[in-house]
Amino acid sequence: MAKDTVTVIDNRTGQQLELPIKDGTINALDLRKLKTGPEDFGLMTYDPAYMNTAACRSSITYIDGDKGILRYRGYPIEELAERKSFAEVAYLLLHGELPAADQLAQWKGQVTHHTMVHENVKKFIDGFQYDAHPMGILQTTVAALSTFYPDAKNIGDPECRKLQILRLIGKVPTLSAYAYRHRMGLPYVPPDNDLSYTGNFLNLLFKMAEPKYVPNPVLEKALDILFILHADHEQNCSTTAMRGIGSSHVDPYSALAGATAALWGPLHGGANEAVLRMLTEIKTIANVPGFIEKVKKGEGRLMGFGHRIYKNYDPRAKILKEMADKVFAVQGTNPLLDIAIELERIALHDEYFVQRKLYPNVDFYSGIIYQAMKFPVDMFPVLFAIPRTVGWLAQWEEMLTDQEQKIARPRQIYTGHWERHLPEYDAAAAGARA
Ligand code: ACO
């Protein structure tokens, strides 16, 4: 009978090691038993960018990149997007199960209770330049919240963690909307407790002089679906940042500010902003073939294409492509959509993209939809950060309660100079003095 082990032979010493295989992995620490002598540290693995290293066990999100599958707590993303609200999905990600009606009502009430921010936070935001990028404002004001809630450092107390989770999920949309209003020179409006999570966010962004803001139901629903699609995506760059920073046992505001920073990069959550800039630069459908040729020559990337995990059509991109039409029916069409569709059509048949399994990812269509909803381009990564806050917090909670986790601390292969001395330094004399 086949054994669940792998046998490693160290040809340097002839040492043979039988390593157990558990959940499709070997324990990297077992390799340390392979040593060339007592002075040897032991064999390590080398895996820059964690291409083949599982750093945790997680029961939150499952992805099969080859088949294009994404599930939260076992539920396919398509079913959740079609039948559940973001509030329910947030509860699911954090608690492991969908809420019953009374649990949902209580959950919504708790989050709503935490949507307001301290008046001093508004003063911080006022201090930013008029054209400050809203993601920079969000990142820094989230970090600043740690100074408002010093109790948050009690990360070992489950009740304390729960309170910070509610505060963050409640306040991140408020901070995001205030970053936008600062940019637009508009006064900050208070949250509206009658509205849904996304309805209230639209109110915080767009309310003007009307006594009661009424969100457009199609846009409210579209944003809710966008939030569901972006809520978690297992061990991506920003989640790894959240877990890594959180593993030092710092408060969650500081960890979440770091995750937000990671999300801002153009290879991650900044990609939808980059997609919009790319489409605007391409300008017309006639310029698409020329642009593709440039990408193939290595002169830039086709933003919104390719994914570390998906080597198939990103299931979220499929849902968004369909949703685009509903939003355009309300807001009018976005001419950039035609350029995007042409780019996709050509790329999906081009040998360069086919060979490398490069398909549209979630960012390819989200930017076009956000633009149709009248969001300025630099709000796009912020719109990603709001729902991802839930995923980051679910992963943070899981990491802190996982007995196998310790402070994150990878190894390195040292490639620098071996010991050497400053010219005037007399090593022998220094030895004698000692
Ligand atoms: N356009 C053109 N070529 C690409 C693209 C692209 N978008 N993505 C990858 N490639 C090519 C690379 O040049 C490389 O080609 P080579 O083998 O000839 O050198 C090959 O495909 C593999 O690329 P890697 O960079 O090794 O792939 P990796 O899995 O490390 O990168 C990433 C994934 C970063 C997402 C990449 O596909 C990319 O830069 N895409 C554009 C940015 C983007 O859309 N990011 C959003 C990701 S989704 C998210 O974060 C929510």
Coordinates of C-alpha atoms and ligand atoms in Angstrom, one line a residue:
M1 CA 0.0 0.0 0.0
A2 CA 1.3 3.5 -0.9
K3 CA 2.5 5.5 2.1
D4 CA 1.8 9.1 2.7
T5 CA 5.5 10.0 2.9
V6 CA 8.3 11.2 0.8
T7 CA 11.8 9.9 1.0
V8 CA 14.6 12.4 0.6
I9 CA 18.2 11.3 0.1
D10 CA 20.9 13.9 0.9
N11 CA 23.6 13.0 -1.7
R12 CA 26.1 15.1 0.3
T13 CA 26.0 12.7 3.2
G14 CA 23.9 9.7 2.1
Q15 CA 21.5 10.5 4.9
Q16 CA 17.9 9.3 4.1
L17 CA 14.9 10.9 5.6
E18 CA 11.3 9.8 5.4
L19 CA 9.0 12.8 5.7
P20 CA 5.3 12.5 6.4
I21 CA 3.0 14.2 3.8
K22 CA 0.0 15.9 5.5
D23 CA -2.6 17.8 3.5
G24 CA -0.4 17.7 0.5
T25 CA 2.5 19.3 2.3
I26 CA 5.7 18.3 4.0
N27 CA 6.8 20.2 7.1
A28 CA 9.7 22.5 6.0
L29 CA 11.2 22.2 9.5
D30 CA 11.7 18.4 9.0
L31 CA 14.3 19.2 6.4
R32 CA 16.5 20.8 9.0
K33 CA 17.4 17.3 10.1
L34 CA 19.5 17.0 6.9
K35 CA 22.9 18.4 8.0
T36 CA 26.4 18.0 6.6
G37 CA 27.9 18.2 10.1
P38 CA 27.2 19.5 13.7
E39 CA 28.0 23.1 12.5
D40 CA 25.5 23.0 9.7
F41 CA 22.3 24.8 10.3
G42 CA 20.3 22.2 8.3
L43 CA 18.6 22.2 4.9
M44 CA 16.2 25.1 4.2
T45 CA 13.7 25.7 1.4
Y46 CA 14.2 28.7 -0.9
D47 CA 10.9 30.2 -2.0
P48 CA 10.9 33.9 -2.9
A49 CA 7.3 35.3 -3.2
Y50 CA 6.0 32.1 -1.5
M51 CA 5.3 30.5 -4.8
N52 CA 5.0 27.0 -3.2
T53 CA 4.8 27.5 0.5
A54 CA 1.7 27.1 2.7
A55 CA 2.2 29.4 5.7
C56 CA -1.1 28.7 7.5
R57 CA -4.1 26.4 7.8
S58 CA -7.3 28.3 6.9
S59 CA -10.9 27.5 6.7
I60 CA -12.1 30.8 5.3
T61 CA -11.6 30.9 1.5
Y62 CA -11.0 28.2 -1.0
I63 CA -9.7 28.8 -4.5
D64 CA -9.0 26.4 -7.3
G65 CA -7.2 28.6 -9.8
D66 CA -7.1 26.1 -12.6
K67 CA -10.8 25.5 -12.4
G68 CA -11.8 29.1 -11.7
I69 CA -13.4 28.2 -8.3
L70 CA -13.8 30.7 -5.4
R71 CA -15.7 29.7 -2.2
Y72 CA -16.2 31.5 1.1
R73 CA -16.6 29.0 4.0
G74 CA -17.6 26.4 1.3
Y75 CA -20.2 28.5 -0.5
P76 CA -19.6 29.3 -4.2
I77 CA -19.0 33.0 -4.8
E78 CA -21.7 32.9 -7.5
E79 CA -24.4 31.8 -5.1
L80 CA -23.4 34.3 -2.5
A81 CA -23.2 37.2 -5.0
E82 CA -26.7 36.3 -6.3
R83 CA -28.6 35.6 -3.1
K84 CA -26.9 37.2 -0.1
S85 CA -26.1 40.7 1.1
F86 CA -22.6 41.9 1.9
A87 CA -23.6 42.1 5.6
E88 CA -24.5 38.4 5.5
V89 CA -21.3 37.5 3.7
A90 CA -19.2 39.6 6.2
Y91 CA -20.8 37.7 9.1
L92 CA -20.2 34.4 7.3
L93 CA -16.5 35.1 6.8
L94 CA -16.0 36.2 10.4
H95 CA -18.2 33.6 12.1
G96 CA -17.9 30.6 9.8
E97 CA -21.7 30.3 9.2
L98 CA -24.4 32.5 7.6
P99 CA -26.4 34.4 10.2
A100 CA -30.0 33.5 11.2
A101 CA -32.5 36.4 10.9
D102 CA -32.0 37.5 14.5
Q103 CA -28.2 37.2 14.3
L104 CA -28.2 39.3 11.1
A105 CA -30.3 42.0 12.7
Q106 CA -28.0 42.1 15.7
W107 CA -24.9 42.1 13.5
K108 CA -26.2 45.0 11.4
G109 CA -27.0 46.9 14.5
Q110 CA -23.6 46.4 16.0
V111 CA -21.8 47.5 12.9
T112 CA -24.0 50.5 12.5
H113 CA -23.3 51.5 16.1
H114 CA -19.6 51.9 15.1
T115 CA -19.9 53.9 11.9
M116 CA -19.1 57.3 13.5
V117 CA -15.6 58.6 13.9
H118 CA -14.1 60.9 16.6
E119 CA -14.3 64.6 15.6
N120 CA -10.5 64.7 15.8
V121 CA -10.2 62.2 13.0
K122 CA -11.9 64.8 10.7
K123 CA -9.2 67.3 11.7
F124 CA -6.5 64.8 10.6
I125 CA -8.2 64.5 7.2
D126 CA -8.5 68.3 7.0
G127 CA -4.7 68.4 7.3
F128 CA -4.1 66.5 4.0
Q129 CA -3.4 68.4 0.8
Y130 CA -6.5 69.1 -1.3
D131 CA -5.4 66.5 -3.9
A132 CA -4.2 63.8 -1.5
H133 CA -4.8 60.3 -2.8
P134 CA -7.7 58.8 -0.8
M135 CA -5.9 55.5 -0.3
G136 CA -3.1 57.4 1.5
I137 CA -5.7 59.1 3.7
L138 CA -7.4 55.9 4.5
Q139 CA -4.1 54.1 5.2
T140 CA -3.0 56.7 7.6
T141 CA -6.3 57.4 9.4
V142 CA -6.8 53.7 10.0
A143 CA -3.3 53.6 11.6
A144 CA -4.3 56.7 13.6
L145 CA -7.3 54.9 15.1
S146 CA -4.9 52.8 17.1
T147 CA -4.2 55.9 19.2
F148 CA -7.9 56.5 19.8
Y149 CA -8.4 52.9 21.0
P150 CA -5.4 51.9 23.2
D151 CA -7.5 49.0 24.5
A152 CA -7.0 47.4 21.1
K153 CA -3.6 46.2 22.0
N154 CA -5.3 43.5 24.2
I155 CA -5.3 41.1 21.3
G156 CA -5.4 38.1 23.5
D157 CA -8.9 39.0 24.7
P158 CA -11.6 37.6 22.4
E159 CA -14.2 40.2 23.4
C160 CA -11.7 43.0 22.8
R161 CA -10.9 41.6 19.4
K162 CA -14.6 41.4 18.6
L163 CA -15.0 45.1 19.5
Q164 CA -12.1 46.2 17.3
I165 CA -13.5 44.1 14.4
L166 CA -16.9 45.9 14.7
R167 CA -15.2 49.3 14.9
L168 CA -13.1 48.7 11.8
I169 CA -15.9 47.3 9.7
G170 CA -18.1 50.2 10.8
K171 CA -15.5 53.0 10.4
V172 CA -13.5 52.1 7.3
P173 CA -16.4 53.2 5.0
T174 CA -16.7 56.4 6.9
L175 CA -13.0 57.2 6.7
S176 CA -13.1 56.3 3.0
A177 CA -16.0 58.6 2.2
Y178 CA -14.5 61.4 4.2
A179 CA -11.2 61.0 2.2
Y180 CA -13.3 61.4 -0.9
R181 CA -15.2 64.5 0.4
H182 CA -12.0 66.1 1.5
R183 CA -10.8 65.7 -2.1
M184 CA -14.0 67.2 -3.4
G185 CA -14.1 70.1 -0.9
L186 CA -17.4 68.8 0.6
P187 CA -18.5 68.8 4.2
Y188 CA -18.4 65.5 6.1
V189 CA -21.9 64.1 6.6
P190 CA -22.9 61.8 9.4
P191 CA -23.7 58.1 8.8
D192 CA -27.4 57.2 8.2
N193 CA -28.4 54.3 10.4
D194 CA -31.5 53.5 8.4
L195 CA -29.5 52.5 5.3
S196 CA -27.8 49.3 4.4
Y197 CA -24.0 49.0 4.6
T198 CA -23.5 50.0 1.0
G199 CA -26.5 52.4 1.1
N200 CA -25.0 54.3 4.0
F201 CA -21.6 54.4 2.2
L202 CA -23.2 56.0 -0.8
N203 CA -24.9 58.5 1.6
L204 CA -21.6 59.3 3.2
L205 CA -20.1 59.9 -0.2
F206 CA -22.8 61.6 -2.2
K207 CA -25.3 63.3 0.2
M208 CA -25.7 67.0 -0.6
A209 CA -28.4 69.3 0.8
E210 CA -31.3 66.9 0.6
P211 CA -32.8 66.1 4.1
K212 CA -32.6 62.3 3.4
Y213 CA -30.3 60.6 1.0
V214 CA -32.0 57.8 -1.0
P215 CA -29.5 55.5 -2.7
N216 CA -30.3 54.3 -6.2
P217 CA -31.3 50.6 -5.6
V218 CA -29.5 49.3 -8.7
L219 CA -26.2 51.1 -7.7
E220 CA -26.6 50.1 -4.0
K221 CA -27.1 46.4 -5.1
A222 CA -24.2 46.6 -7.6
L223 CA -21.9 48.0 -4.9
D224 CA -23.1 45.3 -2.5
I225 CA -22.1 42.6 -5.1
L226 CA -18.8 44.3 -5.7
F227 CA -18.1 44.2 -2.0
I228 CA -19.1 40.5 -1.8
L229 CA -16.6 39.7 -4.6
H230 CA -13.8 41.6 -2.9
A231 CA -14.3 40.5 0.7
D232 CA -11.6 37.8 0.8
H233 CA -9.2 36.0 -1.4
E234 CA -7.1 33.8 0.9
Q235 CA -3.4 34.4 1.3
N236 CA -2.8 37.3 -1.2
C237 CA -0.2 40.0 -0.7
S238 CA -2.3 42.3 1.5
T239 CA -3.7 39.4 3.6
T240 CA -0.1 38.1 4.1
A241 CA 0.8 41.6 5.2
M242 CA -2.1 41.6 7.7
R243 CA -1.1 38.2 9.1
G244 CA 2.6 39.1 9.1
I245 CA 2.2 42.4 10.9
G246 CA -0.5 41.0 13.2
S247 CA 1.8 38.1 14.1
S248 CA 3.9 40.6 16.1
H249 CA 0.8 41.1 18.3
V250 CA 0.4 44.7 17.4
D251 CA -3.1 46.2 17.5
P252 CA -5.4 45.5 14.5
Y253 CA -5.5 49.1 13.3
S254 CA -1.7 49.1 12.7
A255 CA -1.9 45.8 11.0
L256 CA -4.8 46.8 8.8
A257 CA -3.0 50.0 7.8
G258 CA -0.1 47.8 6.6
A259 CA -2.5 45.6 4.7
T260 CA -4.0 48.7 3.1
A261 CA -0.6 49.8 2.0
A262 CA 0.0 46.4 0.4
L263 CA -3.3 46.6 -1.4
W264 CA -2.4 50.0 -2.9
G265 CA 0.3 48.6 -5.2
P266 CA -0.4 48.4 -9.0
L267 CA 0.2 44.7 -9.0
H268 CA -2.5 44.1 -6.4
G269 CA -5.4 46.4 -5.5
G270 CA -4.1 49.3 -7.5
A271 CA -4.6 47.3 -10.7
N272 CA -8.2 48.5 -11.4
E273 CA -6.9 52.1 -11.3
A274 CA -4.2 51.0 -13.7
V275 CA -6.7 49.3 -15.9
L276 CA -8.7 52.5 -16.3
R277 CA -5.6 54.5 -17.0
M278 CA -4.5 51.9 -19.6
L279 CA -8.0 51.9 -21.3
T280 CA -8.0 55.7 -21.4
E281 CA -4.5 55.7 -22.9
I282 CA -5.5 53.2 -25.6
K283 CA -8.4 55.6 -26.5
T284 CA -10.0 53.8 -29.4
I285 CA -10.7 50.2 -30.5
A286 CA -8.4 50.7 -33.5
N287 CA -5.4 51.2 -31.2
V288 CA -6.0 47.8 -29.4
P289 CA -4.0 45.5 -31.7
G290 CA -1.0 47.9 -31.5
F291 CA -1.2 48.0 -27.7
I292 CA -1.3 44.2 -27.5
E293 CA 1.8 44.0 -29.7
K294 CA 3.6 46.3 -27.3
V295 CA 2.6 44.2 -24.3
K296 CA 3.9 41.1 -26.1
K297 CA 7.2 42.8 -26.7
G298 CA 7.5 43.3 -22.9
E299 CA 6.7 47.1 -23.1
G300 CA 4.3 47.1 -20.2
R301 CA 1.6 44.6 -19.0
L302 CA -2.0 44.2 -19.9
M303 CA -3.4 45.4 -16.6
G304 CA -6.3 43.4 -15.3
F305 CA -5.0 40.3 -16.9
G306 CA -3.2 37.4 -15.2
H307 CA -3.2 36.2 -11.6
R308 CA -0.9 34.3 -9.4
I309 CA -3.5 31.7 -8.6
Y310 CA -6.1 31.8 -11.4
K311 CA -4.9 30.2 -14.5
N312 CA -8.5 30.3 -15.9
Y313 CA -11.1 33.0 -16.1
D314 CA -11.4 34.7 -12.6
P315 CA -15.0 33.8 -11.5
R316 CA -15.4 37.3 -10.1
A317 CA -14.6 38.8 -13.5
K318 CA -17.5 36.8 -15.0
I319 CA -20.0 38.1 -12.5
L320 CA -18.8 41.7 -13.0
K321 CA -18.9 41.5 -16.8
E322 CA -22.6 40.7 -16.5
M323 CA -23.2 43.3 -13.8
A324 CA -21.7 46.1 -16.0
D325 CA -24.7 46.1 -18.2
K326 CA -27.1 46.7 -15.3
V327 CA -25.1 49.6 -14.1
F328 CA -24.8 51.1 -17.5
A329 CA -28.6 50.9 -18.0
V330 CA -28.9 53.3 -15.1
Q331 CA -25.8 55.4 -15.5
G332 CA -25.3 55.4 -19.3
T333 CA -22.6 53.4 -21.1
N334 CA -18.9 53.8 -20.6
P335 CA -17.1 53.8 -24.0
L336 CA -14.1 52.2 -22.3
L337 CA -16.1 49.0 -22.0
D338 CA -15.9 48.5 -25.8
I339 CA -12.1 48.9 -25.6
A340 CA -12.0 46.4 -22.7
I341 CA -14.2 43.9 -24.6
E342 CA -11.9 44.1 -27.7
L343 CA -8.8 43.7 -25.6
E344 CA -10.3 40.6 -24.0
R345 CA -11.4 39.2 -27.3
I346 CA -7.9 39.6 -28.9
A347 CA -6.0 38.5 -25.8
L348 CA -8.1 35.3 -25.2
H349 CA -7.1 34.1 -28.7
D350 CA -3.5 35.3 -28.8
E351 CA -0.8 32.7 -28.4
Y352 CA 1.1 34.9 -25.9
F353 CA -1.7 35.1 -23.4
V354 CA -3.1 31.6 -24.1
Q355 CA 0.3 30.0 -23.4
R356 CA 0.8 31.9 -20.2
K357 CA -2.8 31.2 -19.1
L358 CA -3.5 35.0 -18.7
Y359 CA -7.2 35.7 -18.3
P360 CA -9.1 38.7 -17.1
N361 CA -9.0 39.1 -13.3
V362 CA -11.5 40.9 -11.0
D363 CA -9.9 44.3 -11.7
F364 CA -10.5 44.1 -15.5
Y365 CA -14.1 45.1 -15.2
S366 CA -14.5 46.6 -11.7
G367 CA -12.8 49.8 -12.7
I368 CA -15.2 50.4 -15.7
I369 CA -18.2 49.8 -13.4
Y370 CA -16.8 52.1 -10.7
Q371 CA -16.2 54.8 -13.2
A372 CA -19.8 54.4 -14.5
M373 CA -20.9 54.9 -10.9
K374 CA -19.1 58.2 -10.9
F375 CA -16.3 57.3 -8.6
P376 CA -13.0 59.1 -9.4
V377 CA -10.2 56.7 -10.4
D378 CA -8.2 57.1 -7.3
M379 CA -11.1 55.9 -5.2
F380 CA -10.9 52.5 -6.8
P381 CA -8.4 50.9 -4.4
V382 CA -10.3 52.4 -1.5
L383 CA -13.5 50.6 -2.8
F384 CA -11.4 47.4 -2.7
A385 CA -10.1 48.1 0.8
I386 CA -13.5 48.5 2.4
P387 CA -14.9 45.0 1.8
R388 CA -11.4 43.4 2.1
T389 CA -11.3 44.8 5.7
V390 CA -13.6 42.0 6.5
G391 CA -11.4 39.3 5.0
W392 CA -8.3 40.8 6.6
L393 CA -10.0 40.7 10.0
A394 CA -11.3 37.2 9.5
Q395 CA -7.7 36.1 8.6
W396 CA -6.3 38.0 11.6
E397 CA -8.6 36.4 14.0
E398 CA -7.9 33.0 12.6
M399 CA -4.1 33.6 12.8
L400 CA -4.3 34.7 16.4
T401 CA -6.3 31.7 17.5
D402 CA -4.1 29.2 15.6
Q403 CA -1.8 27.5 18.1
E404 CA 0.7 26.7 15.3
Q405 CA 1.3 30.3 14.4
K406 CA 4.2 32.4 15.8
I407 CA 5.7 35.7 14.8
A408 CA 6.3 35.6 11.0
R409 CA 10.0 35.5 10.4
P410 CA 11.3 34.0 7.1
R411 CA 14.9 32.9 6.6
Q412 CA 17.4 34.3 4.0
I413 CA 20.3 33.1 2.0
Y414 CA 23.0 35.5 2.8
T415 CA 24.8 36.7 -0.3
G416 CA 26.8 39.6 1.1
H417 CA 30.5 40.0 2.1
W418 CA 31.8 37.5 4.6
E419 CA 33.4 39.2 7.7
R420 CA 35.7 42.1 6.7
H421 CA 37.1 45.0 8.6
L422 CA 37.5 48.8 8.3
P423 CA 41.0 49.7 6.9
E424 CA 42.2 51.3 10.2
Y425 CA 40.8 48.5 12.3
D426 CA 43.4 46.2 13.8
A427 CA 41.6 43.0 14.5
A428 CA 44.5 41.3 16.2
A429 CA 45.0 44.3 18.6
A430 CA 41.3 44.3 19.3
G431 CA 41.5 40.6 20.2
A432 CA 44.5 41.4 22.5
R433 CA 42.5 44.2 24.3
A434 CA 39.6 41.9 24.8
Ligands
ACO1 N1 0.4 41.2 -19.3 C1 1.4 40.7 -20.0 N2 2.1 39.7 -19.6 C2 1.9 39.2 -18.4 C3 0.9 39.7 -17.6 C4 0.1 40.8 -18.0 N3 -0.9 41.3 -17.3 N4 0.9 39.0 -16.4 C5 1.9 38.1 -16.5 N5 2.5 38.2 -17.7 C6 3.5 37.4 -18.3 C7 4.9 37.7 -17.6 O1 5.6 38.7 -18.4 C8 5.6 36.4 -17.7 O2 6.0 36.1 -19.0 P1 7.4 35.3 -19.3 O3 7.2 34.0 -18.7 O4 7.6 35.4 -20.7 O5 8.4 36.1 -18.5 C9 4.4 35.4 -17.4 O6 3.2 36.0 -17.9 C10 4.3 35.0 -15.9 O7 4.2 36.3 -15.2 P2 4.5 36.4 -13.7 O8 4.8 37.9 -13.4 O9 5.6 35.4 -13.3 O10 3.2 35.9 -13.0 P3 2.8 36.1 -11.5 O11 1.9 35.0 -11.2 O12 4.0 36.3 -10.7 O13 2.0 37.5 -11.5 C11 0.4 39.2 -11.6 C12 0.7 37.7 -11.3 C13 1.2 40.0 -10.7 C14 -1.1 39.4 -11.2 C15 0.6 39.5 -13.1 O14 -0.2 38.6 -13.9 C16 0.3 41.0 -13.4 O15 1.2 41.8 -13.2 N6 -0.9 41.3 -13.9 C17 -1.2 42.7 -14.2 C18 -1.6 43.4 -12.9 C19 -2.9 43.0 -12.3 O16 -3.9 42.9 -13.1 N7 -3.0 42.7 -11.0 C20 -4.2 42.4 -10.3 C21 -4.1 41.0 -9.8 S1 -5.7 40.6 -9.1 C22 -5.6 41.3 -7.6 O17 -4.6 41.5 -7.0 C23 -6.9 41.6 -7.0

